[in-house]
Amino acid sequence: VALEQQDPVTIAQVGHRMKSAARTVGAMGFANLCQELEQFKRSDDLARSADVVARMRDVPAAISAYLDQ
């Protein structure tokens, strides 16, 4: 929703909140993506933040594929 509304502050806040949870469970790659989102707080590069979100959406599928092996 924040991407659709072009709201970089909310994008950064979501990244910040999810980063802590990801680090708690050891999902450091995902936490790093969350940290990237935090960097967009003062940026208008929404295309780049959309790319980070797209990479985040790939993570559950990658985990599922790994578990299915």
N, CA, C and O atoms as a Tinker XYZ file with bonds, in Angstrom:
   276  protein
     1  N      0.827000   -1.187000    0.000000    73     2
     2  CA     0.000000    0.000000    0.000000    64     1     3
     3  C      0.875000    1.256000    0.000000    63     2     4     5
     4  O      0.594000    2.209000   -0.727000    81     3
     5  N      1.927000    1.258000    0.810000    73     3     6
     6  CA     2.803000    2.432000    0.883000    64     5     7
     7  C      3.458000    2.715000   -0.459000    63     6     8     9
     8  O      3.670000    3.873000   -0.818000    81     7
     9  N      3.780000    1.657000   -1.205000    73     7    10
    10  CA     4.347000    1.870000   -2.542000    64     9    11
    11  C      3.320000    2.501000   -3.467000    63    10    12    13
    12  O      3.628000    3.432000   -4.211000    81    11
    13  N      2.094000    1.985000   -3.413000    73    11    14
    14  CA     1.032000    2.530000   -4.266000    64    13    15
    15  C      0.754000    3.994000   -3.932000    63    14    16    17
    16  O      0.453000    4.793000   -4.818000    81    15
    17  N      0.856000    4.335000   -2.668000    73    15    18
    18  CA     0.610000    5.707000   -2.232000    64    17    19
    19  C      1.862000    6.584000   -2.341000    63    18    20    21
    20  O      1.826000    7.776000   -2.033000    81    19
    21  N      2.957000    5.984000   -2.779000    73    19    22
    22  CA     4.230000    6.683000   -2.917000    64    21    23
    23  C      4.606000    7.406000   -1.627000    63    22    24    25
    24  O      4.856000    8.611000   -1.611000    81    23
    25  N      4.637000    6.628000   -0.549000    73    23    26
    26  CA     4.885000    7.146000    0.795000    64    25    27
    27  C      6.214000    6.608000    1.326000    63    26    28    29
    28  O      6.235000    5.559000    1.970000    81    27
    29  N      7.330000    7.310000    1.066000    73    27    30
    30  CA     8.635000    6.789000    1.484000    64    29    31
    31  C      8.795000    6.673000    2.999000    63    30    32    33
    32  O      9.542000    5.810000    3.462000    81    31
    33  N      8.131000    7.498000    3.771000    73    31    34
    34  CA     8.240000    7.426000    5.229000    64    33    35
    35  C      7.651000    6.109000    5.734000    63    34    36    37
    36  O      8.257000    5.439000    6.570000    81    35
    37  N      6.479000    5.739000    5.234000    73    35    38
    38  CA     5.853000    4.482000    5.650000    64    37    39
    39  C      6.666000    3.288000    5.159000    63    38    40    41
    40  O      6.803000    2.300000    5.880000    81    39
    41  N      7.202000    3.364000    3.956000    73    39    42
    42  CA     8.052000    2.289000    3.433000    64    41    43
    43  C      9.222000    2.066000    4.386000    63    42    44    45
    44  O      9.539000    0.925000    4.722000    81    43
    45  N      9.857000    3.135000    4.818000    73    43    46
    46  CA    10.991000    3.034000    5.743000    64    45    47
    47  C     10.560000    2.468000    7.090000    63    46    48    49
    48  O     11.285000    1.671000    7.685000    81    47
    49  N      9.394000    2.868000    7.574000    73    47    50
    50  CA     8.907000    2.376000    8.863000    64    49    51
    51  C      8.626000    0.877000    8.811000    63    50    52    53
    52  O      8.946000    0.151000    9.752000    81    51
    53  N      8.037000    0.423000    7.734000    73    51    54
    54  CA     7.768000   -1.013000    7.572000    64    53    55
    55  C      9.085000   -1.788000    7.553000    63    54    56    57
    56  O      9.213000   -2.825000    8.203000    81    55
    57  N     10.046000   -1.283000    6.814000    73    55    58
    58  CA    11.355000   -1.927000    6.788000    64    57    59
    59  C     11.972000   -2.017000    8.166000    63    58    60    61
    60  O     12.537000   -3.048000    8.533000    81    59
    61  N     11.867000   -0.947000    8.929000    73    59    62
    62  CA    12.435000   -0.924000   10.280000    64    61    63
    63  C     11.778000   -1.963000   11.186000    63    62    64    65
    64  O     12.465000   -2.690000   11.903000    81    63
    65  N     10.454000   -2.031000   11.152000    73    63    66
    66  CA     9.734000   -2.974000   12.019000    64    65    67
    67  C     10.029000   -4.427000   11.659000    63    66    68    69
    68  O     10.198000   -5.268000   12.542000    81    67
    69  N     10.090000   -4.715000   10.372000    73    67    70
    70  CA    10.321000   -6.100000    9.945000    64    69    71
    71  C     11.775000   -6.518000   10.151000    63    70    72    73
    72  O     12.053000   -7.702000   10.339000    81    71
    73  N     12.697000   -5.574000   10.120000    73    71    74
    74  CA    14.122000   -5.873000   10.278000    64    73    75
    75  C     14.395000   -6.548000   11.614000    63    74    76    77
    76  O     15.120000   -7.541000   11.672000    81    75
    77  N     13.825000   -6.020000   12.679000    73    75    78
    78  CA    14.061000   -6.579000   14.009000    64    77    79
    79  C     13.578000   -8.019000   14.110000    63    78    80    81
    80  O     14.282000   -8.881000   14.636000    81    79
    81  N     12.393000   -8.274000   13.612000    73    79    82
    82  CA    11.849000   -9.636000   13.654000    64    81    83
    83  C     12.704000  -10.586000   12.822000    63    82    84    85
    84  O     12.968000  -11.715000   13.236000    81    83
    85  N     13.133000  -10.132000   11.657000    73    83    86
    86  CA    13.954000  -10.980000   10.791000    64    85    87
    87  C     15.278000  -11.325000   11.466000    63    86    88    89
    88  O     15.728000  -12.470000   11.410000    81    87
    89  N     15.888000  -10.351000   12.094000    73    87    90
    90  CA    17.154000  -10.616000   12.787000    64    89    91
    91  C     16.963000  -11.559000   13.966000    63    90    92    93
    92  O     17.831000  -12.383000   14.255000    81    91
    93  N     15.822000  -11.438000   14.650000    73    91    94
    94  CA    15.547000  -12.305000   15.794000    64    93    95
    95  C     15.526000  -13.772000   15.395000    63    94    96    97
    96  O     16.003000  -14.625000   16.143000    81    95
    97  N     14.975000  -14.074000   14.217000    73    95    98
    98  CA    14.892000  -15.470000   13.772000    64    97    99
    99  C     16.065000  -15.870000   12.889000    63    98   100   101
   100  O     16.088000  -16.979000   12.355000    81    99
   101  N     17.037000  -14.979000   12.731000    73    99   102
   102  CA    18.236000  -15.316000   11.977000    64   101   103
   103  C     18.123000  -15.175000   10.478000    63   102   104   105
   104  O     18.968000  -15.684000    9.742000    81   103
   105  N     17.090000  -14.492000   10.013000    73   103   106
   106  CA    16.897000  -14.291000    8.571000    64   105   107
   107  C     17.656000  -13.036000    8.144000    63   106   108   109
   108  O     17.060000  -12.006000    7.829000    81   107
   109  N     18.981000  -13.150000    8.143000    73   107   110
   110  CA    19.818000  -11.977000    7.943000    64   109   111
   111  C     19.698000  -11.387000    6.533000    63   110   112   113
   112  O     19.768000  -10.170000    6.368000    81   111
   113  N     19.521000  -12.222000    5.539000    73   111   114
   114  CA    19.340000  -11.708000    4.178000    64   113   115
   115  C     18.083000  -10.863000    4.072000    63   114   116   117
   116  O     18.083000   -9.796000    3.459000    81   115
   117  N     17.022000  -11.354000    4.675000    73   115   118
   118  CA    15.767000  -10.600000    4.674000    64   117   119
   119  C     15.912000   -9.328000    5.493000    63   118   120   121
   120  O     15.392000   -8.278000    5.115000    81   119
   121  N     16.619000   -9.421000    6.615000    73   119   122
   122  CA    16.854000   -8.246000    7.462000    64   121   123
   123  C     17.637000   -7.185000    6.692000    63   122   124   125
   124  O     17.382000   -5.990000    6.839000    81   123
   125  N     18.576000   -7.619000    5.884000    73   123   126
   126  CA    19.339000   -6.664000    5.078000    64   125   127
   127  C     18.445000   -5.948000    4.063000    63   126   128   129
   128  O     18.614000   -4.754000    3.817000    81   127
   129  N     17.499000   -6.678000    3.479000    73   127   130
   130  CA    16.543000   -6.043000    2.566000    64   129   131
   131  C     15.684000   -5.027000    3.321000    63   130   132   133
   132  O     15.398000   -3.942000    2.813000    81   131
   133  N     15.283000   -5.387000    4.524000    73   131   134
   134  CA    14.503000   -4.456000    5.353000    64   133   135
   135  C     15.309000   -3.199000    5.646000    63   134   136   137
   136  O     14.780000   -2.087000    5.625000    81   135
   137  N     16.585000   -3.390000    5.918000    73   135   138
   138  CA    17.443000   -2.239000    6.193000    64   137   139
   139  C     17.557000   -1.348000    4.950000    63   138   140   141
   140  O     17.612000   -0.123000    5.062000    81   139
   141  N     17.593000   -1.967000    3.773000    73   139   142
   142  CA    17.611000   -1.169000    2.545000    64   141   143
   143  C     16.360000   -0.303000    2.453000    63   142   144   145
   144  O     16.432000    0.861000    2.058000    81   143
   145  N     15.212000   -0.874000    2.818000    73   143   146
   146  CA    13.973000   -0.094000    2.781000    64   145   147
   147  C     14.044000    1.114000    3.703000    63   146   148   149
   148  O     13.529000    2.185000    3.383000    81   147
   149  N     14.686000    0.930000    4.850000    73   147   150
   150  CA    14.813000    2.045000    5.792000    64   149   151
   151  C     15.527000    3.240000    5.163000    63   150   152   153
   152  O     15.267000    4.385000    5.531000    81   151
   153  N     16.407000    2.980000    4.239000    73   151   154
   154  CA    17.196000    4.041000    3.624000    64   153   155
   155  C     16.364000    4.957000    2.726000    63   154   156   157
   156  O     16.827000    6.032000    2.343000    81   155
   157  N     15.151000    4.546000    2.390000    73   155   158
   158  CA    14.314000    5.329000    1.488000    64   157   159
   159  C     13.482000    6.386000    2.204000    63   158   160   161
   160  O     12.646000    7.044000    1.585000    81   159
   161  N     13.705000    6.549000    3.490000    73   159   162
   162  CA    12.914000    7.510000    4.270000    64   161   163
   163  C     12.998000    8.919000    3.690000    63   162   164   165
   164  O     12.010000    9.652000    3.665000    81   163
   165  N     14.170000    9.278000    3.234000    73   163   166
   166  CA    14.357000   10.629000    2.690000    64   165   167
   167  C     14.660000   10.591000    1.194000    63   166   168   169
   168  O     15.354000   11.459000    0.665000    81   167
   169  N     14.137000    9.589000    0.536000    73   167   170
   170  CA    14.434000    9.431000   -0.881000    64   169   171
   171  C     13.137000    9.395000   -1.679000    63   170   172   173
   172  O     12.096000    8.964000   -1.184000    81   171
   173  N     13.222000    9.849000   -2.904000    73   171   174
   174  CA    12.052000    9.740000   -3.769000    64   173   175
   175  C     12.278000    8.685000   -4.848000    63   174   176   177
   176  O     11.600000    8.683000   -5.876000    81   175
   177  N     13.232000    7.792000   -4.609000    73   175   178
   178  CA    13.532000    6.734000   -5.564000    64   177   179
   179  C     12.601000    5.544000   -5.315000    63   178   180   181
   180  O     13.022000    4.491000   -4.836000    81   179
   181  N     11.348000    5.739000   -5.649000    73   179   182
   182  CA    10.352000    4.700000   -5.383000    64   181   183
   183  C     10.540000    3.480000   -6.269000    63   182   184   185
   184  O     10.148000    2.377000   -5.887000    81   183
   185  N     11.129000    3.655000   -7.438000    73   183   186
   186  CA    11.382000    2.500000   -8.307000    64   185   187
   187  C     12.372000    1.550000   -7.632000    63   186   188   189
   188  O     12.218000    0.330000   -7.695000    81   187
   189  N     13.369000    2.114000   -6.999000    73   187   190
   190  CA    14.352000    1.278000   -6.312000    64   189   191
   191  C     13.741000    0.603000   -5.090000    63   190   192   193
   192  O     14.030000   -0.564000   -4.824000    81   191
   193  N     12.909000    1.308000   -4.351000    73   191   194
   194  CA    12.264000    0.685000   -3.200000    64   193   195
   195  C     11.310000   -0.414000   -3.657000    63   194   196   197
   196  O     11.171000   -1.428000   -2.973000    81   195
   197  N     10.655000   -0.234000   -4.791000    73   195   198
   198  CA     9.781000   -1.279000   -5.334000    64   197   199
   199  C     10.598000   -2.519000   -5.695000    63   198   200   201
   200  O     10.119000   -3.643000   -5.544000    81   199
   201  N     11.822000   -2.322000   -6.168000    73   199   202
   202  CA    12.704000   -3.445000   -6.482000    64   201   203
   203  C     13.058000   -4.221000   -5.216000    63   202   204   205
   204  O     13.074000   -5.452000   -5.223000    81   203
   205  N     13.340000   -3.511000   -4.144000    73   203   206
   206  CA    13.658000   -4.175000   -2.873000    64   205   207
   207  C     12.450000   -4.975000   -2.389000    63   206   208   209
   208  O     12.597000   -6.113000   -1.944000    81   207
   209  N     11.268000   -4.387000   -2.473000    73   207   210
   210  CA    10.048000   -5.089000   -2.051000    64   209   211
   211  C      9.838000   -6.340000   -2.908000    63   210   212   213
   212  O      9.443000   -7.383000   -2.387000    81   211
   213  N     10.091000   -6.250000   -4.186000    73   211   214
   214  CA     9.955000   -7.421000   -5.071000    64   213   215
   215  C     10.911000   -8.526000   -4.641000    63   214   216   217
   216  O     10.541000   -9.701000   -4.634000    81   215
   217  N     12.139000   -8.157000   -4.283000    73   215   218
   218  CA    13.095000   -9.167000   -3.816000    64   217   219
   219  C     12.641000   -9.768000   -2.493000    63   218   220   221
   220  O     12.874000  -10.949000   -2.236000    81   219
   221  N     11.993000   -8.963000   -1.650000    73   219   222
   222  CA    11.490000   -9.475000   -0.377000    64   221   223
   223  C     10.377000  -10.494000   -0.612000    63   222   224   225
   224  O     10.263000  -11.477000    0.120000    81   223
   225  N      9.577000  -10.258000   -1.615000    73   223   226
   226  CA     8.464000  -11.179000   -1.913000    64   225   227
   227  C      8.961000  -12.520000   -2.424000    63   226   228   229
   228  O      8.238000  -13.513000   -2.348000    81   227
   229  N     10.176000  -12.567000   -2.942000    73   227   230
   230  CA    10.752000  -13.826000   -3.424000    64   229   231
   231  C     11.243000  -14.718000   -2.289000    63   230   232   233
   232  O     11.407000  -15.923000   -2.480000    81   231
   233  N     11.476000  -14.152000   -1.129000    73   231   234
   234  CA    12.057000  -14.900000   -0.017000    64   233   235
   235  C     11.172000  -16.068000    0.437000    63   234   236   237
   236  O     11.702000  -17.170000    0.578000    81   235
   237  N      9.872000  -15.910000    0.674000    73   235   238
   238  CA     9.070000  -17.056000    1.104000    64   237   239
   239  C      9.090000  -18.218000    0.105000    63   238   240   241
   240  O      9.119000  -19.380000    0.510000    81   239
   241  N      9.074000  -17.914000   -1.178000    73   239   242
   242  CA     9.123000  -18.981000   -2.189000    64   241   243
   243  C     10.468000  -19.703000   -2.135000    63   242   244   245
   244  O     10.521000  -20.922000   -2.297000    81   243
   245  N     11.539000  -18.974000   -1.914000    73   243   246
   246  CA    12.856000  -19.587000   -1.819000    64   245   247
   247  C     12.943000  -20.489000   -0.591000    63   246   248   249
   248  O     13.525000  -21.572000   -0.655000    81   247
   249  N     12.375000  -20.051000    0.512000    73   247   250
   250  CA    12.374000  -20.861000    1.727000    64   249   251
   251  C     11.562000  -22.130000    1.508000    63   250   252   253
   252  O     11.985000  -23.221000    1.890000    81   251
   253  N     10.411000  -21.983000    0.901000    73   251   254
   254  CA     9.561000  -23.146000    0.638000    64   253   255
   255  C     10.252000  -24.148000   -0.266000    63   254   256   257
   256  O     10.187000  -25.352000   -0.017000    81   255
   257  N     10.908000  -23.674000   -1.307000    73   255   258
   258  CA    11.626000  -24.573000   -2.223000    64   257   259
   259  C     12.752000  -25.302000   -1.492000    63   258   260   261
   260  O     12.988000  -26.489000   -1.719000    81   259
   261  N     13.437000  -24.581000   -0.618000    73   259   262
   262  CA    14.520000  -25.202000    0.151000    64   261   263
   263  C     13.969000  -26.305000    1.073000    63   262   264   265
   264  O     14.548000  -27.387000    1.176000    81   263
   265  N     12.863000  -26.019000    1.728000    73   263   266
   266  CA    12.268000  -26.993000    2.639000    64   265   267
   267  C     11.722000  -28.214000    1.904000    63   266   268   269
   268  O     11.664000  -29.302000    2.477000    81   267
   269  N     11.327000  -28.050000    0.659000    73   267   270
   270  CA    10.782000  -29.158000   -0.119000    64   269   271
   271  C     11.858000  -30.109000   -0.622000    63   270   272   273
   272  O     11.547000  -31.204000   -1.092000    81   271
   273  N     13.114000  -29.705000   -0.530000    73   271   274
   274  CA    14.211000  -30.576000   -1.029000    64   273   275
   275  C     14.417000  -31.764000   -0.135000    63   274   276
   276  O     15.288000  -32.593000   -0.399000    81   275
